[in-house]
Amino acid sequence: MRLSGKKVLSFVHHEFEDLELWYPILRLREEGAQVDIAGEEAGVKYIGKYGVPAESDFSYGDISPKDYDAILVPGGWAPDKIRRFPEVLNIVQFMDEHKLPIGQICHAGWVLISAGILTGKRVTSTPGIKDDMENAGAEWLDEPVVVDGHLVSSQRPPDLPDYMREFIKVMEQQ
């Protein structure tokens, strides 16, 4: 198991994209990583866009980013809610400052935009937020997955295998 001993944090809120939350979590757990889920409140069942639930282990405010080796931000409509919490933005900024892996897919780029970490970065996302990504200072590429150092970004659910293959490679290199 390539990621034994690694801890990853995944954010969640209502209307997350079901596959974009669960596929990465399950892949990382298959590789031996511990993956915790943080939501606005601990112990709450959040419901995805297609009805799949995810229960939060912790609240955003319970998290110390020093305890984690990487973070994941799912897409869907949840990122527009997730990015409103200063605790989340502080976690993302900490991970960026320490060059720890940050994974984002689809609309998850909104969280990185609000954290102010995209200036000069090469990224992708759903084309629907391309302008937002570019206005935040990023170079947007129309590719299934883009790796820029510790930042791994992807476009949509069909790209999940490529996304996770690259995210796991980045985690192995840290």
Short mmCIF file of C-alpha atoms in Angstrom, two decimals:
data_model
loop_
_atom_site.label_atom_id
_atom_site.label_comp_id
_atom_site.label_asym_id
_atom_site.label_seq_id
_atom_site.Cartn_x
_atom_site.Cartn_y
_atom_site.Cartn_z
CA MET A 1 0.00 0.00 0.00
CA ARG A 2 1.76 3.06 -1.34
CA LEU A 3 0.21 5.63 1.01
CA SER A 4 0.30 3.80 4.35
CA GLY A 5 0.74 6.27 7.19
CA LYS A 6 -0.50 9.25 5.15
CA LYS A 7 -3.47 11.35 6.28
CA VAL A 8 -5.69 13.16 3.82
CA LEU A 9 -8.50 15.60 4.50
CA SER A 10 -11.51 15.91 2.23
CA PHE A 11 -13.95 18.78 2.53
CA VAL A 12 -17.69 18.23 2.16
CA HIS A 13 -20.91 20.21 2.10
CA HIS A 14 -24.36 19.63 0.67
CA GLU A 15 -24.66 19.12 -3.09
CA PHE A 16 -21.13 17.80 -3.56
CA GLU A 17 -20.62 15.87 -6.80
CA ASP A 18 -21.01 12.29 -5.56
CA LEU A 19 -18.29 10.66 -7.67
CA GLU A 20 -15.86 13.53 -7.16
CA LEU A 21 -16.03 13.05 -3.40
CA TRP A 22 -16.22 9.28 -3.09
CA TYR A 23 -13.97 8.04 -5.90
CA PRO A 24 -10.88 9.89 -4.57
CA ILE A 25 -11.61 8.89 -0.97
CA LEU A 26 -11.96 5.23 -1.88
CA ARG A 27 -8.86 5.22 -4.11
CA LEU A 28 -6.74 6.77 -1.36
CA ARG A 29 -8.07 4.32 1.22
CA GLU A 30 -7.23 1.47 -1.17
CA GLU A 31 -3.65 2.78 -1.16
CA GLY A 32 -3.57 2.74 2.65
CA ALA A 33 -4.16 6.43 3.40
CA GLN A 34 -6.42 7.55 6.21
CA VAL A 35 -8.99 9.95 4.78
CA ASP A 36 -11.02 12.17 7.10
CA ILE A 37 -14.05 14.15 5.99
CA ALA A 38 -14.65 17.67 7.34
CA GLY A 39 -17.88 19.60 6.96
CA GLU A 40 -19.44 22.71 8.44
CA GLU A 41 -20.38 20.56 11.45
CA ALA A 42 -19.02 17.24 12.73
CA GLY A 43 -21.23 14.18 12.59
CA VAL A 44 -23.59 15.60 9.97
CA LYS A 45 -24.82 13.65 6.97
CA TYR A 46 -24.28 15.73 3.83
CA ILE A 47 -26.13 14.71 0.68
CA GLY A 48 -24.57 14.76 -2.76
CA LYS A 49 -26.20 16.04 -5.95
CA TYR A 50 -27.37 12.52 -6.80
CA GLY A 51 -28.38 11.50 -3.29
CA VAL A 52 -25.26 9.73 -2.03
CA PRO A 53 -24.58 10.66 1.61
CA ALA A 54 -21.28 11.42 3.32
CA GLU A 55 -20.98 11.94 7.07
CA SER A 56 -18.42 14.40 8.34
CA ASP A 57 -15.86 13.17 10.86
CA PHE A 58 -14.93 16.70 11.92
CA SER A 59 -16.04 20.29 11.52
CA TYR A 60 -13.84 22.67 9.56
CA GLY A 61 -12.95 24.38 12.84
CA ASP A 62 -11.79 21.10 14.41
CA ILE A 63 -9.02 20.66 11.85
CA SER A 64 -5.35 21.44 12.32
CA PRO A 65 -3.75 21.35 8.87
CA LYS A 66 -0.47 20.25 10.50
CA ASP A 67 -2.11 16.85 11.03
CA TYR A 68 -2.55 16.18 7.30
CA ASP A 69 -0.34 15.28 4.37
CA ALA A 70 -2.79 16.37 1.65
CA ILE A 71 -6.27 17.76 1.01
CA LEU A 72 -9.00 17.10 -1.52
CA VAL A 73 -11.77 19.45 -2.58
CA PRO A 74 -14.70 17.84 -4.41
CA GLY A 75 -16.76 19.55 -7.05
CA GLY A 76 -20.47 19.96 -7.49
CA TRP A 77 -22.19 22.94 -5.92
CA ALA A 78 -20.56 22.32 -2.53
CA PRO A 79 -17.40 24.38 -3.26
CA ASP A 80 -19.48 27.56 -3.38
CA LYS A 81 -20.53 26.82 0.21
CA ILE A 82 -17.18 25.43 1.41
CA ARG A 83 -15.25 28.53 0.37
CA ARG A 84 -17.30 30.76 2.69
CA PHE A 85 -15.54 29.40 5.80
CA PRO A 86 -12.33 31.16 6.92
CA GLU A 87 -11.15 27.91 8.54
CA VAL A 88 -11.22 26.18 5.14
CA LEU A 89 -9.34 29.00 3.45
CA ASN A 90 -6.70 28.92 6.22
CA ILE A 91 -6.26 25.16 5.74
CA VAL A 92 -5.85 25.54 1.97
CA GLN A 93 -3.37 28.40 2.43
CA PHE A 94 -1.36 26.35 4.96
CA MET A 95 -1.19 23.38 2.59
CA ASP A 96 -0.12 25.65 -0.26
CA GLU A 97 2.55 27.42 1.82
CA HIS A 98 4.00 24.04 2.86
CA LYS A 99 3.77 22.63 -0.68
CA LEU A 100 1.56 19.74 0.43
CA PRO A 101 -0.67 18.09 -2.18
CA ILE A 102 -3.93 19.87 -2.96
CA GLY A 103 -6.42 18.10 -5.20
CA GLN A 104 -9.33 19.91 -6.81
CA ILE A 105 -11.80 18.85 -9.46
CA CYS A 106 -14.59 20.54 -11.41
CA HIS A 107 -16.01 23.51 -9.43
CA ALA A 108 -13.58 22.93 -6.54
CA GLY A 109 -11.39 25.63 -8.03
CA TRP A 110 -13.70 28.15 -6.38
CA VAL A 111 -12.24 27.19 -3.00
CA LEU A 112 -8.66 27.74 -4.22
CA ILE A 113 -9.72 31.05 -5.79
CA SER A 114 -11.17 32.25 -2.48
CA ALA A 115 -8.00 31.10 -0.69
CA GLY A 116 -6.00 33.32 -3.07
CA ILE A 117 -3.46 30.66 -4.06
CA LEU A 118 -3.80 30.46 -7.86
CA THR A 119 -1.63 33.33 -9.07
CA GLY A 120 0.85 31.94 -11.59
CA LYS A 121 -0.42 28.35 -11.27
CA ARG A 122 -1.30 26.07 -14.17
CA VAL A 123 -4.72 24.47 -13.58
CA THR A 124 -7.83 23.01 -15.10
CA SER A 125 -11.43 22.81 -13.93
CA THR A 126 -14.87 22.52 -15.41
CA PRO A 127 -14.89 24.96 -18.35
CA GLY A 128 -17.77 26.74 -16.57
CA ILE A 129 -15.32 28.41 -14.14
CA LYS A 130 -12.46 28.93 -16.59
CA ASP A 131 -12.92 32.72 -16.45
CA ASP A 132 -12.95 32.64 -12.64
CA MET A 133 -9.70 30.66 -12.58
CA GLU A 134 -8.02 33.01 -15.05
CA ASN A 135 -9.29 36.10 -13.21
CA ALA A 136 -7.67 34.65 -10.07
CA GLY A 137 -4.31 34.67 -11.88
CA ALA A 138 -4.11 31.05 -13.03
CA GLU A 139 -3.24 29.74 -16.48
CA TRP A 140 -6.20 27.51 -17.39
CA LEU A 141 -5.60 24.47 -19.59
CA ASP A 142 -8.26 22.39 -21.34
CA GLU A 143 -6.86 19.03 -20.20
CA PRO A 144 -8.31 16.15 -18.13
CA VAL A 145 -5.72 16.66 -15.39
CA VAL A 146 -3.02 19.27 -14.77
CA VAL A 147 -0.20 18.92 -12.25
CA ASP A 148 1.65 22.05 -11.16
CA GLY A 149 3.99 21.07 -8.35
CA HIS A 150 1.81 20.10 -5.38
CA LEU A 151 -1.44 21.23 -7.03
CA VAL A 152 -3.41 18.60 -8.97
CA SER A 153 -6.53 19.73 -10.81
CA SER A 154 -9.05 17.94 -12.98
CA GLN A 155 -12.16 18.72 -15.00
CA ARG A 156 -15.02 16.26 -14.44
CA PRO A 157 -16.02 12.72 -13.34
CA PRO A 158 -14.80 10.91 -16.50
CA ASP A 159 -11.31 12.24 -15.66
CA LEU A 160 -11.24 10.71 -12.16
CA PRO A 161 -8.88 7.81 -13.02
CA ASP A 162 -6.28 10.21 -14.48
CA TYR A 163 -6.80 12.65 -11.61
CA MET A 164 -6.23 10.08 -8.91
CA ARG A 165 -3.27 8.47 -10.68
CA GLU A 166 -1.53 11.86 -10.71
CA PHE A 167 -2.63 12.83 -7.19
CA ILE A 168 -1.24 9.57 -5.79
CA LYS A 169 2.07 10.16 -7.64
CA VAL A 170 2.34 13.63 -6.11
CA MET A 171 1.60 12.21 -2.64
CA GLU A 172 4.30 9.55 -3.09
CA GLN A 173 6.87 12.25 -3.91
CA GLN A 174 6.30 14.28 -0.77
#
